[in-house]
Amino acid sequence: MAHIKLYIPGPVEVSEKTFKALCSPMIGHRGQGFKDLYAKMQPQLQTLLSTKQLVYLSTSSAWGVMEGALRNLTSKKVLCCMKGAFSDKWLDVAKRCGKEADGLQVPWGSPIRAEDVDKKLATGQFDTLTLIHNETSTGTMSPLAEIAALKNKYPDVLFIVDAVSSMTALPIGFDALGIDILLAGTQKAFALPPGLSVFVCSPAALAKAATMKDRGYYFDLVEFEKNAKDSMTPSTPSIPHIYGLASKLEDFFTEGLEARYARHTKTNQMTRDWAAKHGFTLFPEKGFESVTLTCVNNGAKADGGRVVDVAKLQKLVKDQGFLIDGGYGKIKGTTFRLSNMGDETEATMNQLYAALDGAMAKL
Ligand SMILES: *Cc1c(COP(=O)(O)O)cnc(C)c1O
């Protein structure tokens, strides 16, 4: 069967080069070969995240680390910043972990604003906060630097930040932001297959974790730190993924991080321009649109104000060999999402727009 190329916001398309790297011969995870592999990546990962802390590799999807972060850090109460499907679910996950938790809910499509977080934290109830930088379900990006600046006012609150669909597409300086955990799964902007997460913790997060009784083992931050010092992971990692990550990092630094960020900005703007050309508006509040995906309202086409049947659009695009997303959760069918994250270039995005144009002509 012919492969349908992925333009959904995760998993994204994986390159032949990456797949070849995943097929490297197996090695033992306590041997020198593995330590050398991880040790070689460590400075690249630290450069990528602008951090002096050790960057950890977790064999899990992002939710593993998102849940683990709460188990390691929340002893009083967590404030979950909610603005879409993933961030809303984090409150539910906190409760399922038996944590005291409260939400700061804004309408889907709105960003989280620092002043609202400030008001909540001022109550003094919270020791932890969860924030999703780029809410993938709505294509909305919150102002991370402004929110992180609240650490100055609330140094005892530990900030846990999910950058699953933004990490590597724009600069996120972990140490400078002063946040406590930054995490991402690799099937989004890293353009690796799902199953691996990359994350980093502040000294404060590690100190807090060490005091937590029921933090478990698989996501124990103290274990991650101890093992990372020896270029190892607590348990047997998905070694193929780690070969894949090494290959991706090679790609990132060959292209150059600045060029990589510029490419994402450019291809994202091209997608916004495609939407505007067809009279579509975007779902996120103006000024807070993601740079890695575009969440488009299916509403009025400029010519005649008709509403596009998203399922039909998706099918017509798929018939041409490309998969787009038909909206997530409660905005399924009223929005569609086009991803430009990972390896996509102006040329490959133009192929998608051509297919979309073809589909639009038939609608
Ligand atoms: C995809 C995604 C997740 C969840 O990732 P899993 O791989 O399903 O664990 C979490 N947060 C954001 C922002 C995402 O885009």
Short mmCIF file of C-alpha atoms and ligand atoms in Angstrom, two decimals:
data_model
loop_
_atom_site.label_atom_id
_atom_site.label_comp_id
_atom_site.label_asym_id
_atom_site.label_seq_id
_atom_site.Cartn_x
_atom_site.Cartn_y
_atom_site.Cartn_z
CA MET A 1 0.00 0.00 0.00
CA ALA A 2 1.29 3.45 -0.89
CA HIS A 3 2.36 5.51 2.11
CA ILE A 4 0.12 8.45 2.97
CA LYS A 5 2.48 11.25 4.01
CA LEU A 6 1.72 12.67 7.44
CA TYR A 7 0.86 16.35 7.83
CA ILE A 8 -0.99 15.76 11.10
CA PRO A 9 0.48 17.40 14.23
CA GLY A 10 1.99 14.18 15.50
CA PRO A 11 3.19 11.69 14.80
CA VAL A 12 4.83 13.50 11.92
CA GLU A 13 6.61 12.15 8.87
CA VAL A 14 9.87 10.32 9.64
CA SER A 15 12.76 10.47 7.16
CA GLU A 16 14.50 7.51 5.53
CA LYS A 17 17.74 8.60 7.19
CA THR A 18 16.09 8.43 10.60
CA PHE A 19 14.58 5.02 9.90
CA LYS A 20 18.00 3.72 8.88
CA ALA A 21 19.45 5.03 12.15
CA LEU A 22 16.69 3.22 14.09
CA CYS A 23 17.87 -0.02 12.49
CA SER A 24 21.43 0.22 13.85
CA PRO A 25 22.69 -3.04 15.42
CA MET A 26 21.62 -3.52 19.03
CA ILE A 27 24.02 -2.81 21.90
CA GLY A 28 23.83 -3.32 25.66
CA HIS A 29 22.49 -0.35 27.59
CA ARG A 30 25.11 -0.67 30.34
CA GLY A 31 28.02 -0.99 27.93
CA GLN A 32 30.51 1.60 26.74
CA GLY A 33 28.86 1.78 23.31
CA PHE A 34 25.64 3.08 24.80
CA LYS A 35 27.43 5.44 27.17
CA ASP A 36 29.38 6.86 24.24
CA LEU A 37 26.17 7.29 22.22
CA TYR A 38 24.40 9.19 25.04
CA ALA A 39 27.53 11.14 26.03
CA LYS A 40 27.96 12.36 22.46
CA MET A 41 24.37 13.63 22.38
CA GLN A 42 24.42 15.26 25.83
CA PRO A 43 26.17 18.52 24.83
CA GLN A 44 23.97 18.77 21.73
CA LEU A 45 20.84 18.34 23.85
CA GLN A 46 22.17 20.90 26.33
CA THR A 47 22.80 23.36 23.51
CA LEU A 48 19.34 22.70 22.08
CA LEU A 49 17.71 23.50 25.45
CA SER A 50 20.26 26.14 26.52
CA THR A 51 20.98 24.38 29.77
CA LYS A 52 23.87 23.22 31.92
CA GLN A 53 21.65 20.54 33.48
CA LEU A 54 21.82 16.97 32.21
CA VAL A 55 19.13 16.19 29.64
CA TYR A 56 17.30 12.91 30.25
CA LEU A 57 15.87 10.35 27.86
CA SER A 58 12.68 8.56 28.84
CA THR A 59 11.35 5.54 27.01
CA SER A 60 7.74 6.63 27.13
CA SER A 61 5.50 9.01 25.33
CA ALA A 62 5.22 12.50 26.81
CA TRP A 63 2.40 11.56 29.17
CA GLY A 64 4.77 9.33 31.10
CA VAL A 65 6.97 12.30 31.99
CA MET A 66 3.94 14.59 32.44
CA GLU A 67 2.50 12.20 35.02
CA GLY A 68 5.92 11.46 36.50
CA ALA A 69 6.59 15.17 37.01
CA LEU A 70 3.52 15.42 39.28
CA ARG A 71 4.45 12.28 41.21
CA ASN A 72 7.91 13.74 41.81
CA LEU A 73 7.00 17.34 42.62
CA THR A 74 3.45 17.88 43.86
CA SER A 75 3.07 17.52 47.62
CA LYS A 76 0.61 20.36 48.30
CA LYS A 77 -1.47 21.27 45.27
CA VAL A 78 -0.90 21.67 41.55
CA LEU A 79 -2.30 24.47 39.39
CA CYS A 80 -3.04 23.16 35.90
CA CYS A 81 -3.20 25.83 33.20
CA MET A 82 -5.93 24.63 30.82
CA LYS A 83 -6.53 25.83 27.28
CA GLY A 84 -7.18 22.74 25.16
CA ALA A 85 -7.39 18.96 25.10
CA PHE A 86 -3.88 18.16 26.34
CA SER A 87 -3.65 20.84 29.01
CA ASP A 88 -7.20 20.10 30.22
CA LYS A 89 -6.30 16.44 30.59
CA TRP A 90 -3.32 17.25 32.80
CA LEU A 91 -5.75 18.22 35.61
CA ASP A 92 -7.49 14.89 35.23
CA VAL A 93 -4.13 13.07 35.32
CA ALA A 94 -3.15 14.97 38.49
CA LYS A 95 -6.36 13.85 40.18
CA ARG A 96 -5.85 10.26 39.04
CA CYS A 97 -2.43 10.43 40.71
CA GLY A 98 -4.25 11.35 43.93
CA LYS A 99 -2.95 14.94 43.89
CA GLU A 100 -4.79 18.01 45.10
CA ALA A 101 -5.32 19.98 41.91
CA ASP A 102 -7.08 23.04 40.57
CA GLY A 103 -7.46 24.38 37.06
CA LEU A 104 -6.94 27.77 35.49
CA GLN A 105 -9.28 27.27 32.54
CA VAL A 106 -9.43 29.61 29.58
CA PRO A 107 -11.54 29.08 26.46
CA TRP A 108 -9.98 26.84 23.81
CA GLY A 109 -8.04 29.06 21.40
CA SER A 110 -7.06 31.56 24.10
CA PRO A 111 -3.55 31.60 25.53
CA ILE A 112 -2.70 31.37 29.21
CA ARG A 113 -1.89 34.87 30.43
CA ALA A 114 0.70 35.63 33.09
CA GLU A 115 -1.65 37.94 35.03
CA ASP A 116 -4.20 35.13 35.49
CA VAL A 117 -1.51 32.72 36.65
CA ASP A 118 -0.26 35.40 39.05
CA LYS A 119 -3.73 35.77 40.62
CA LYS A 120 -4.01 32.02 41.17
CA LEU A 121 -0.50 31.64 42.60
CA ALA A 122 -1.09 34.61 44.91
CA THR A 123 -3.55 32.43 46.88
CA GLY A 124 -0.53 30.55 48.19
CA GLN A 125 -2.27 27.20 47.72
CA PHE A 126 0.09 25.79 45.12
CA ASP A 127 3.54 24.20 45.12
CA THR A 128 3.51 23.19 41.44
CA LEU A 129 2.17 24.45 38.13
CA THR A 130 1.64 22.72 34.80
CA LEU A 131 1.73 24.63 31.54
CA ILE A 132 1.58 23.51 27.95
CA HIS A 133 3.62 25.90 25.85
CA ASN A 134 2.07 24.99 22.50
CA GLU A 135 -1.43 23.50 22.89
CA THR A 136 -1.49 21.16 19.92
CA SER A 137 -5.25 20.57 19.93
CA THR A 138 -5.98 24.24 19.22
CA GLY A 139 -2.71 25.42 17.66
CA THR A 140 -2.35 28.05 20.37
CA MET A 141 0.94 29.12 21.92
CA SER A 142 1.10 30.77 25.33
CA PRO A 143 3.69 33.45 26.20
CA LEU A 144 6.15 31.19 28.01
CA ALA A 145 8.72 33.83 28.95
CA GLU A 146 6.09 36.08 30.60
CA ILE A 147 4.64 33.20 32.57
CA ALA A 148 8.07 31.85 33.54
CA ALA A 149 8.99 35.34 34.82
CA LEU A 150 6.52 34.68 37.66
CA LYS A 151 9.15 32.35 39.12
CA ASN A 152 10.80 35.51 40.49
CA LYS A 153 7.68 36.26 42.49
CA TYR A 154 6.92 32.64 43.42
CA PRO A 155 10.32 30.91 43.70
CA ASP A 156 8.85 28.06 45.76
CA VAL A 157 6.35 27.03 43.09
CA LEU A 158 7.82 24.47 40.70
CA PHE A 159 6.92 25.10 37.05
CA ILE A 160 6.42 22.04 34.82
CA VAL A 161 6.35 22.92 31.13
CA ASP A 162 5.25 20.69 28.26
CA ALA A 163 6.93 21.77 25.04
CA VAL A 164 5.91 18.60 23.20
CA SER A 165 4.98 20.30 19.94
CA SER A 166 7.32 23.30 20.13
CA MET A 167 10.71 22.00 21.28
CA THR A 168 13.28 22.26 18.45
CA ALA A 169 11.01 24.52 16.35
CA LEU A 170 11.81 27.68 18.29
CA PRO A 171 14.39 28.52 20.95
CA ILE A 172 13.42 27.54 24.50
CA GLY A 173 16.18 28.43 26.95
CA PHE A 174 15.65 26.25 29.99
CA ASP A 175 18.17 27.82 32.39
CA ALA A 176 17.30 31.40 31.45
CA LEU A 177 13.55 30.78 31.84
CA GLY A 178 14.22 29.44 35.34
CA ILE A 179 11.50 26.80 35.04
CA ASP A 180 11.80 23.42 36.74
CA ILE A 181 10.87 20.72 34.24
CA LEU A 182 10.79 21.02 30.47
CA LEU A 183 9.68 18.02 28.45
CA ALA A 184 8.82 16.85 24.96
CA GLY A 185 7.87 13.65 23.20
CA THR A 186 9.84 12.97 20.03
CA GLN A 187 7.05 12.25 17.53
CA LYS A 188 6.24 15.93 17.12
CA ALA A 189 8.84 18.55 16.15
CA PHE A 190 11.78 16.13 16.58
CA ALA A 191 10.30 14.03 13.74
CA LEU A 192 11.13 10.70 15.36
CA PRO A 193 8.67 7.85 15.80
CA PRO A 194 6.60 7.94 19.02
CA GLY A 195 7.97 6.27 22.15
CA LEU A 196 10.75 8.51 23.43
CA SER A 197 10.70 11.69 25.51
CA VAL A 198 13.42 14.24 26.19
CA PHE A 199 13.35 16.25 29.40
CA VAL A 200 15.38 18.35 31.79
CA CYS A 201 15.00 19.29 35.48
CA SER A 202 16.21 22.17 37.62
CA PRO A 203 18.28 21.57 40.77
CA ALA A 204 15.18 22.66 42.74
CA ALA A 205 13.07 19.99 41.05
CA LEU A 206 15.68 17.33 41.84
CA ALA A 207 15.87 18.48 45.46
CA LYS A 208 12.09 18.34 45.83
CA ALA A 209 11.87 14.92 44.17
CA ALA A 210 14.38 13.52 46.66
CA THR A 211 11.93 14.35 49.48
CA MET A 212 8.91 12.68 47.83
CA LYS A 213 7.94 9.31 49.28
CA ASP A 214 5.73 7.87 46.54
CA ARG A 215 7.51 9.05 43.42
CA GLY A 216 7.83 5.49 42.15
CA TYR A 217 10.72 4.17 40.11
CA TYR A 218 10.16 4.40 36.35
CA PHE A 219 9.91 8.20 36.33
CA ASP A 220 12.00 8.89 39.42
CA LEU A 221 13.90 12.10 38.69
CA VAL A 222 16.59 11.20 41.20
CA GLU A 223 17.25 7.96 39.28
CA PHE A 224 17.33 9.83 35.97
CA GLU A 225 19.92 12.26 37.34
CA LYS A 226 22.06 9.53 38.92
CA ASN A 227 22.08 7.48 35.72
CA ALA A 228 22.54 10.44 33.37
CA LYS A 229 25.75 11.31 35.23
CA ASP A 230 27.08 7.98 33.89
CA SER A 231 25.45 8.50 30.47
CA MET A 232 22.81 5.88 31.20
CA THR A 233 19.07 5.66 31.79
CA PRO A 234 17.39 4.08 34.86
CA SER A 235 15.88 1.18 32.90
CA THR A 236 16.51 -0.35 29.50
CA PRO A 237 15.74 2.42 27.03
CA SER A 238 14.44 2.12 23.49
CA ILE A 239 17.93 2.01 22.01
CA PRO A 240 16.64 2.28 18.41
CA HIS A 241 14.99 5.60 19.30
CA ILE A 242 18.22 6.82 20.82
CA TYR A 243 20.10 5.99 17.63
CA GLY A 244 17.35 7.89 15.83
CA LEU A 245 17.73 10.87 18.15
CA ALA A 246 21.49 10.93 17.56
CA SER A 247 20.78 11.05 13.83
CA LYS A 248 18.23 13.86 14.26
CA LEU A 249 20.60 15.93 16.39
CA GLU A 250 23.20 15.54 13.66
CA ASP A 251 20.57 16.90 11.21
CA PHE A 252 19.67 19.82 13.52
CA PHE A 253 23.25 20.98 13.90
CA THR A 254 24.08 20.47 10.24
CA GLU A 255 21.15 22.70 9.31
CA GLY A 256 21.89 25.05 12.21
CA LEU A 257 19.39 25.76 14.98
CA GLU A 258 18.70 29.31 13.80
CA ALA A 259 18.00 28.06 10.28
CA ARG A 260 15.76 25.35 11.72
CA TYR A 261 13.75 27.91 13.69
CA ALA A 262 13.52 30.21 10.65
CA ARG A 263 12.33 27.31 8.50
CA HIS A 264 9.49 26.57 10.92
CA THR A 265 8.48 30.25 11.06
CA LYS A 266 8.52 30.46 7.27
CA THR A 267 6.60 27.26 6.51
CA ASN A 268 4.07 28.15 9.20
CA GLN A 269 3.53 31.58 7.65
CA MET A 270 3.05 29.89 4.29
CA THR A 271 0.28 27.72 5.80
CA ARG A 272 -1.41 30.78 7.32
CA ASP A 273 -1.18 32.45 3.90
CA TRP A 274 -2.73 29.39 2.25
CA ALA A 275 -5.64 29.56 4.73
CA ALA A 276 -6.12 33.30 4.19
CA LYS A 277 -6.06 32.83 0.42
CA HIS A 278 -9.09 30.56 0.75
CA GLY A 279 -10.86 32.93 3.12
CA PHE A 280 -10.36 30.78 6.20
CA THR A 281 -9.81 32.26 9.64
CA LEU A 282 -7.60 30.62 12.26
CA PHE A 283 -8.91 29.11 15.49
CA PRO A 284 -6.40 30.66 17.94
CA GLU A 285 -6.69 34.17 19.26
CA LYS A 286 -4.68 36.57 17.06
CA GLY A 287 -1.07 36.87 18.12
CA PHE A 288 -0.98 33.50 19.85
CA GLU A 289 -0.85 31.15 16.87
CA SER A 290 1.51 28.19 17.00
CA VAL A 291 4.53 28.12 14.69
CA THR A 292 4.47 24.34 14.23
CA LEU A 293 0.88 23.77 13.17
CA THR A 294 -2.08 25.77 11.95
CA CYS A 295 -5.54 25.17 13.35
CA VAL A 296 -7.98 26.43 10.71
CA ASN A 297 -11.69 27.18 11.21
CA ASN A 298 -13.79 25.37 8.60
CA GLY A 299 -16.13 28.38 8.55
CA ALA A 300 -16.67 30.86 5.81
CA LYS A 301 -14.91 30.61 2.52
CA ALA A 302 -14.40 34.14 1.26
CA ASP A 303 -16.36 33.41 -1.89
CA GLY A 304 -19.88 32.82 -0.68
CA GLY A 305 -19.27 32.12 2.99
CA ARG A 306 -19.87 28.40 2.80
CA VAL A 307 -18.71 25.96 5.41
CA VAL A 308 -16.24 23.28 4.41
CA ASP A 309 -16.98 19.65 5.18
CA VAL A 310 -13.77 18.76 7.01
CA ALA A 311 -14.17 14.99 6.61
CA LYS A 312 -14.61 15.46 2.87
CA LEU A 313 -11.61 17.79 2.63
CA GLN A 314 -9.53 15.28 4.55
CA LYS A 315 -10.62 12.47 2.22
CA LEU A 316 -9.89 14.47 -0.95
CA VAL A 317 -6.42 15.33 0.36
CA LYS A 318 -5.79 11.74 1.42
CA ASP A 319 -6.68 10.53 -2.08
CA GLN A 320 -3.70 12.58 -3.23
CA GLY A 321 -1.37 10.93 -0.72
CA PHE A 322 -1.39 13.33 2.24
CA LEU A 323 -2.92 13.02 5.70
CA ILE A 324 -4.23 16.14 7.44
CA ASP A 325 -6.02 16.27 10.78
CA GLY A 326 -9.75 16.80 11.03
CA GLY A 327 -9.80 18.60 14.39
CA TYR A 328 -9.30 17.35 17.93
CA GLY A 329 -11.83 16.69 20.69
CA LYS A 330 -14.69 19.16 20.85
CA ILE A 331 -13.46 21.10 17.79
CA LYS A 332 -13.32 18.01 15.57
CA GLY A 333 -15.13 18.75 12.32
CA THR A 334 -15.24 22.51 12.85
CA THR A 335 -11.48 22.92 12.51
CA PHE A 336 -8.69 21.14 10.68
CA ARG A 337 -5.01 21.15 11.49
CA LEU A 338 -2.02 21.31 9.18
CA SER A 339 1.40 20.55 10.61
CA ASN A 340 4.65 22.10 9.39
CA MET A 341 6.81 20.63 12.14
CA GLY A 342 9.85 18.42 11.82
CA ASP A 343 11.57 18.05 8.47
CA GLU A 344 9.05 19.92 6.29
CA THR A 345 10.47 22.48 3.87
CA GLU A 346 8.93 25.13 1.64
CA ALA A 347 8.99 22.56 -1.19
CA THR A 348 7.25 19.80 0.77
CA MET A 349 4.69 22.24 2.18
CA ASN A 350 3.95 23.45 -1.34
CA GLN A 351 3.07 19.85 -2.26
CA LEU A 352 0.51 19.86 0.54
CA TYR A 353 -0.97 23.22 -0.50
CA ALA A 354 -1.30 21.96 -4.08
CA ALA A 355 -3.22 18.93 -2.82
CA LEU A 356 -5.37 21.16 -0.60
CA ASP A 357 -6.06 23.49 -3.53
CA GLY A 358 -7.08 20.49 -5.60
CA ALA A 359 -9.41 19.32 -2.84
CA MET A 360 -10.92 22.78 -2.36
CA ALA A 361 -11.73 22.96 -6.06
CA LYS A 362 -13.81 19.78 -5.69
CA LEU A 363 -15.67 20.80 -2.53
C1 LIG B 1 1.01 15.00 21.64
C2 LIG B 1 1.02 15.81 22.86
C3 LIG B 1 1.01 15.25 24.15
C4 LIG B 1 0.84 13.81 24.42
O1 LIG B 1 1.80 13.02 23.91
P1 LIG B 1 1.72 11.44 24.02
O2 LIG B 1 2.77 11.10 23.04
O3 LIG B 1 0.36 10.98 23.59
O4 LIG B 1 2.05 11.09 25.39
C5 LIG B 1 1.09 16.10 25.22
N1 LIG B 1 1.17 17.41 25.09
C6 LIG B 1 1.15 18.00 23.88
C7 LIG B 1 1.23 19.48 23.78
C8 LIG B 1 1.09 17.22 22.74
O5 LIG B 1 1.09 17.80 21.53
#
